[in-house]
Coordinates of N, CA and C in Angstrom, one line a residue:
D1 N -9.4 48.5 18.2 CA -9.8 48.8 16.8 C -10.7 47.7 16.2
L2 N -11.9 48.1 15.9 CA -12.9 47.2 15.4 C -13.1 47.3 13.9
A3 N -12.2 47.8 13.1 CA -12.3 48.0 11.7 C -12.5 46.7 10.9
G4 N -11.9 45.6 11.4 CA -12.1 44.3 10.7 C -13.0 43.4 11.4
Y5 N -14.1 43.9 12.0 CA -15.0 43.1 12.8 C -15.7 42.0 12.0
K6 N -16.0 42.2 10.7 CA -16.7 41.2 10.0 C -15.8 39.9 9.7
E7 N -14.5 40.1 9.7 CA -13.6 39.0 9.6 C -13.2 38.4 10.9
G8 N -13.6 39.0 12.0 CA -13.2 38.5 13.3 C -11.9 39.1 13.8
H9 N -11.5 40.2 13.2 CA -10.2 40.8 13.5 C -10.5 42.0 14.4
V10 N -10.1 41.9 15.7 CA -10.3 42.9 16.7 C -8.9 43.2 17.2
G11 N -8.5 44.5 17.2 CA -7.2 44.9 17.6 C -7.2 45.5 19.0
F12 N -6.3 45.1 19.9 CA -6.2 45.8 21.2 C -4.8 46.4 21.3
R13 N -4.7 47.5 22.0 CA -3.5 48.2 22.2 C -3.5 48.9 23.5
W14 N -2.4 49.4 24.0 CA -2.3 50.2 25.2 C -2.8 51.6 24.8
R15 N -3.6 52.2 25.7 CA -4.0 53.6 25.5 C -2.8 54.6 25.7
T16 N -2.8 55.6 24.9 CA -1.8 56.6 25.0 C -2.1 57.5 26.2
E17 N -1.1 58.3 26.6 CA -1.3 59.1 27.8 C -2.4 60.2 27.5
A18 N -2.5 60.7 26.3 CA -3.5 61.7 25.9 C -4.9 61.0 26.0
E19 N -5.0 59.8 25.6 CA -6.3 59.1 25.6 C -6.7 58.9 27.1
V20 N -5.8 58.5 27.9 CA -6.1 58.3 29.3 C -6.6 59.6 30.0
V21 N -6.0 60.7 29.7 CA -6.3 62.0 30.2 C -7.7 62.4 29.7
Q22 N -8.0 62.1 28.4 CA -9.3 62.5 27.8 C -10.4 61.5 28.3
G23 N -10.1 60.4 28.8 CA -11.1 59.4 29.3 C -11.5 58.4 28.3
K24 N -10.7 58.3 27.2 CA -11.0 57.3 26.1 C -11.0 55.9 26.7
G25 N -12.0 55.1 26.5 CA -12.1 53.8 27.1 C -12.6 53.7 28.5
Q26 N -12.9 54.9 29.1 CA -13.4 54.9 30.4 C -14.7 55.7 30.4
F27 N -14.7 56.9 30.0 CA -15.8 57.8 29.9 C -16.4 57.9 28.5
H28 N -15.6 57.5 27.5 CA -15.9 57.6 26.1 C -15.7 56.1 25.6
C29 N -16.4 55.8 24.5 CA -16.2 54.5 23.9 C -14.8 54.2 23.6
G30 N -14.4 52.9 23.8 CA -13.0 52.5 23.6 C -12.6 52.3 22.2
H31 N -13.5 52.3 21.3 CA -13.2 52.1 19.8 C -12.5 53.3 19.3
R32 N -11.4 53.1 18.6 CA -10.6 54.2 18.1 C -11.3 55.3 17.4
R33 N -12.3 54.9 16.6 CA -13.0 55.9 15.7 C -14.3 56.4 16.3
C34 N -14.7 56.0 17.5 CA -16.0 56.4 18.1 C -15.7 57.3 19.3
D35 N -16.5 58.3 19.5 CA -16.4 59.2 20.6 C -17.7 59.3 21.4
S36 N -18.5 58.3 21.3 CA -19.8 58.2 22.0 C -19.5 58.1 23.5
S37 N -20.3 58.8 24.3 CA -20.2 58.7 25.8 C -21.5 58.3 26.4
S38 N -22.5 57.9 25.7 CA -23.7 57.5 26.2 C -23.9 56.0 26.0
G39 N -24.5 55.3 27.0 CA -24.9 53.9 26.9 C -23.6 53.0 26.9
L40 N -22.6 53.3 27.6 CA -21.4 52.5 27.6 C -21.6 51.3 28.5
Q41 N -21.1 50.2 28.0 CA -21.1 48.9 28.8 C -19.7 48.4 28.9
S42 N -19.4 47.6 29.9 CA -18.1 47.0 30.1 C -18.1 45.6 29.6
Y43 N -17.1 45.1 28.9 CA -17.0 43.8 28.4 C -15.7 43.2 28.7
E44 N -15.6 41.9 29.1 CA -14.3 41.3 29.3 C -14.0 40.4 28.1
V45 N -12.9 40.6 27.5 CA -12.5 39.9 26.3 C -11.3 39.1 26.5
D46 N -11.2 37.9 26.0 CA -10.0 37.1 26.1 C -9.0 37.5 25.0
F47 N -7.9 38.1 25.5 CA -6.9 38.6 24.6 C -5.8 37.6 24.5
K48 N -5.5 37.1 23.3 CA -4.4 36.1 23.1 C -3.3 36.8 22.3
Y49 N -2.0 36.6 22.8 CA -0.9 37.2 22.2 C 0.4 36.4 22.4
Y50 N 1.4 36.7 21.7 CA 2.7 36.0 21.8 C 3.7 37.0 22.4
E51 N 4.4 36.5 23.4 CA 5.5 37.3 24.0 C 6.7 36.4 24.3
A52 N 7.8 36.8 23.7 CA 9.1 36.1 23.9 C 8.9 34.6 23.4
G53 N 8.1 34.5 22.3 CA 7.9 33.1 21.8 C 6.9 32.3 22.5
H54 N 6.3 32.8 23.5 CA 5.3 32.0 24.3 C 3.9 32.6 24.0
R55 N 3.0 31.7 23.9 CA 1.6 32.1 23.7 C 1.0 32.5 25.1
K56 N 0.4 33.7 25.2 CA -0.2 34.1 26.4 C -1.6 34.5 26.2
R57 N -2.3 34.6 27.3 CA -3.7 35.0 27.3 C -4.0 35.9 28.5
A58 N -4.8 36.9 28.3 CA -5.2 37.9 29.3 C -6.6 38.3 29.2
L59 N -7.3 38.5 30.3 CA -8.7 39.0 30.2 C -8.6 40.5 30.3
V60 N -9.1 41.1 29.2 CA -9.0 42.5 29.0 C -10.4 43.1 29.1
K61 N -10.5 44.3 29.8 CA -11.8 45.0 29.9 C -11.9 46.0 28.8
A62 N -13.0 46.0 28.1 CA -13.3 47.0 27.0 C -14.6 47.7 27.3
R63 N -14.6 49.0 27.3 CA -15.8 49.8 27.5 C -16.2 50.3 26.2
L64 N -17.4 49.9 25.7 CA -17.9 50.2 24.4 C -19.3 50.7 24.4
C65 N -19.7 51.5 23.4 CA -21.1 51.9 23.2 C -21.8 50.7 22.6
E66 N -23.2 50.9 22.5 CA -24.0 49.8 21.9 C -23.6 49.4 20.5
A67 N -23.4 50.4 19.7 CA -23.0 50.1 18.3 C -21.7 49.4 18.1
C68 N -20.7 49.8 18.9 CA -19.4 49.1 18.9 C -19.4 47.7 19.5
A69 N -20.3 47.6 20.5 CA -20.5 46.3 21.2 C -21.0 45.3 20.2
Y70 N -21.9 45.7 19.3 CA -22.5 44.9 18.2 C -21.3 44.4 17.3
K71 N -20.4 45.3 17.0 CA -19.3 44.9 16.2 C -18.4 43.9 16.9
L72 N -18.2 44.1 18.2 CA -17.4 43.2 19.0 C -18.0 41.8 19.0
H73 N -19.3 41.6 19.0 CA -20.0 40.4 19.1 C -20.5 39.9 17.7
Y74 N -20.2 40.6 16.7 CA -20.7 40.3 15.3 C -20.7 38.9 14.9
R75 N -19.5 38.2 15.0 CA -19.4 36.9 14.6 C -20.3 35.9 15.4
H76 N -20.4 36.1 16.7 CA -21.3 35.3 17.5 C -22.8 35.5 17.1
I77 N -23.1 36.7 16.9 CA -24.5 37.0 16.5 C -24.9 36.4 15.2
K78 N -23.9 36.6 14.2 CA -24.2 36.0 12.9 C -24.3 34.5 12.9
A79 N -23.4 33.8 13.7 CA -23.5 32.4 13.8 C -24.8 31.9 14.5
A80 N -25.2 32.7 15.5 CA -26.5 32.3 16.2 C -27.7 32.5 15.3
R81 N -27.7 33.5 14.5 CA -28.8 33.7 13.5 C -28.8 32.6 12.5
K82 N -27.6 32.2 12.0 CA -27.5 31.1 11.0 C -28.0 29.8 11.6
R83 N -27.6 29.5 12.9 CA -28.0 28.3 13.6 C -29.6 28.3 13.7
Q84 N -30.1 29.5 14.1 CA -31.6 29.6 14.3 C -32.3 29.3 13.0
Q85 N -31.8 29.9 11.9 CA -32.5 29.7 10.6 C -32.4 28.2 10.2
R86 N -31.3 27.6 10.4 CA -31.2 26.1 10.1 C -32.2 25.3 10.9
E87 N -32.3 25.6 12.2 CA -33.3 24.9 13.1 C -34.7 25.1 12.6
E88 N -35.0 26.4 12.3 CA -36.4 26.7 11.8 C -36.7 25.9 10.5
K89 N -35.7 25.8 9.6 CA -35.8 25.1 8.4 C -36.1 23.6 8.6
L90 N -35.3 23.1 9.5 CA -35.5 21.7 9.9 C -36.8 21.4 10.6
G91 N -37.2 22.4 11.4 CA -38.5 22.3 12.1 C -39.6 22.3 11.1
R92 N -39.5 23.1 10.1 CA -40.6 23.2 9.1 C -40.7 21.8 8.4
R93 N -39.6 21.2 8.0 CA -39.6 19.9 7.4 C -40.3 18.9 8.2
S94 N -39.9 18.9 9.5 CA -40.5 17.8 10.4 C -42.0 18.1 10.6
K95 N -42.4 19.3 10.6 CA -43.8 19.6 10.8 C -44.6 19.1 9.6
R96 N -44.0 19.3 8.4 CA -44.6 18.8 7.1 C -44.8 17.3 7.2
A97 N -43.7 16.7 7.6 CA -43.7 15.2 7.6 C -44.8 14.7 8.6
K98 N -44.9 15.4 9.8 CA -45.9 15.1 10.7 C -47.3 15.2 10.1
V99 N -47.6 16.3 9.4 CA -48.9 16.5 8.8 C -49.2 15.4 7.8
D100 N -48.2 15.1 7.0 CA -48.4 14.0 6.0 C -48.7 12.7 6.7
D101 N -48.0 12.4 7.8 CA -48.2 11.1 8.5 C -49.6 11.1 9.1
D102 N -50.0 12.3 9.6 CA -51.3 12.4 10.2 C -52.4 12.2 9.2
L103 N -52.2 12.8 8.0 CA -53.2 12.6 6.9 C -53.3 11.2 6.5
E104 N -52.1 10.5 6.4 CA -52.2 9.1 6.0 C -52.8 8.3 7.0
S105 N -52.6 8.5 8.3 CA -53.2 7.7 9.3 C -54.8 7.9 9.4
T106 N -55.2 9.2 9.1 CA -56.6 9.4 9.2 C -57.3 8.9 7.9
L107 N -56.6 8.8 6.8 CA -57.2 8.3 5.6 C -57.1 6.8 5.5
G108 N -56.2 6.2 6.3 CA -56.0 4.8 6.3 C -55.1 4.3 5.1
V109 N -54.2 5.2 4.7 CA -53.3 4.9 3.6 C -52.2 4.0 4.2
V110 N -51.9 2.9 3.5 CA -50.8 2.0 3.9 C -49.8 1.9 2.8
D111 N -48.5 2.0 3.2 CA -47.5 1.8 2.2 C -47.3 0.4 1.9
V112 N -47.2 0.1 0.6 CA -47.0 -1.3 0.2 C -45.7 -1.6 -0.4

């Protein structure tokens, strides 16, 4: 279930027998609300859970369409965009500083 994807909440559950027979998660997108059967990709997701008071981890395979895969990776994509914007902003500042330094050196301006 990818309903809370913007907050990073992704829900996993066992498929019901009816879903297995219909091919949900194998021939159709694994998202509960999506029935797309074109452009499916397989993803391995680290699934963390508690069982009998112990924390466990399992690598779970999810078969999703392109739109639902975007939802699965939304937080990582958003963080990468933010990081790239920060780097561009810092890059612009350093370029400006370089231009100012170059102008000062060509004009012979000296700080006193």
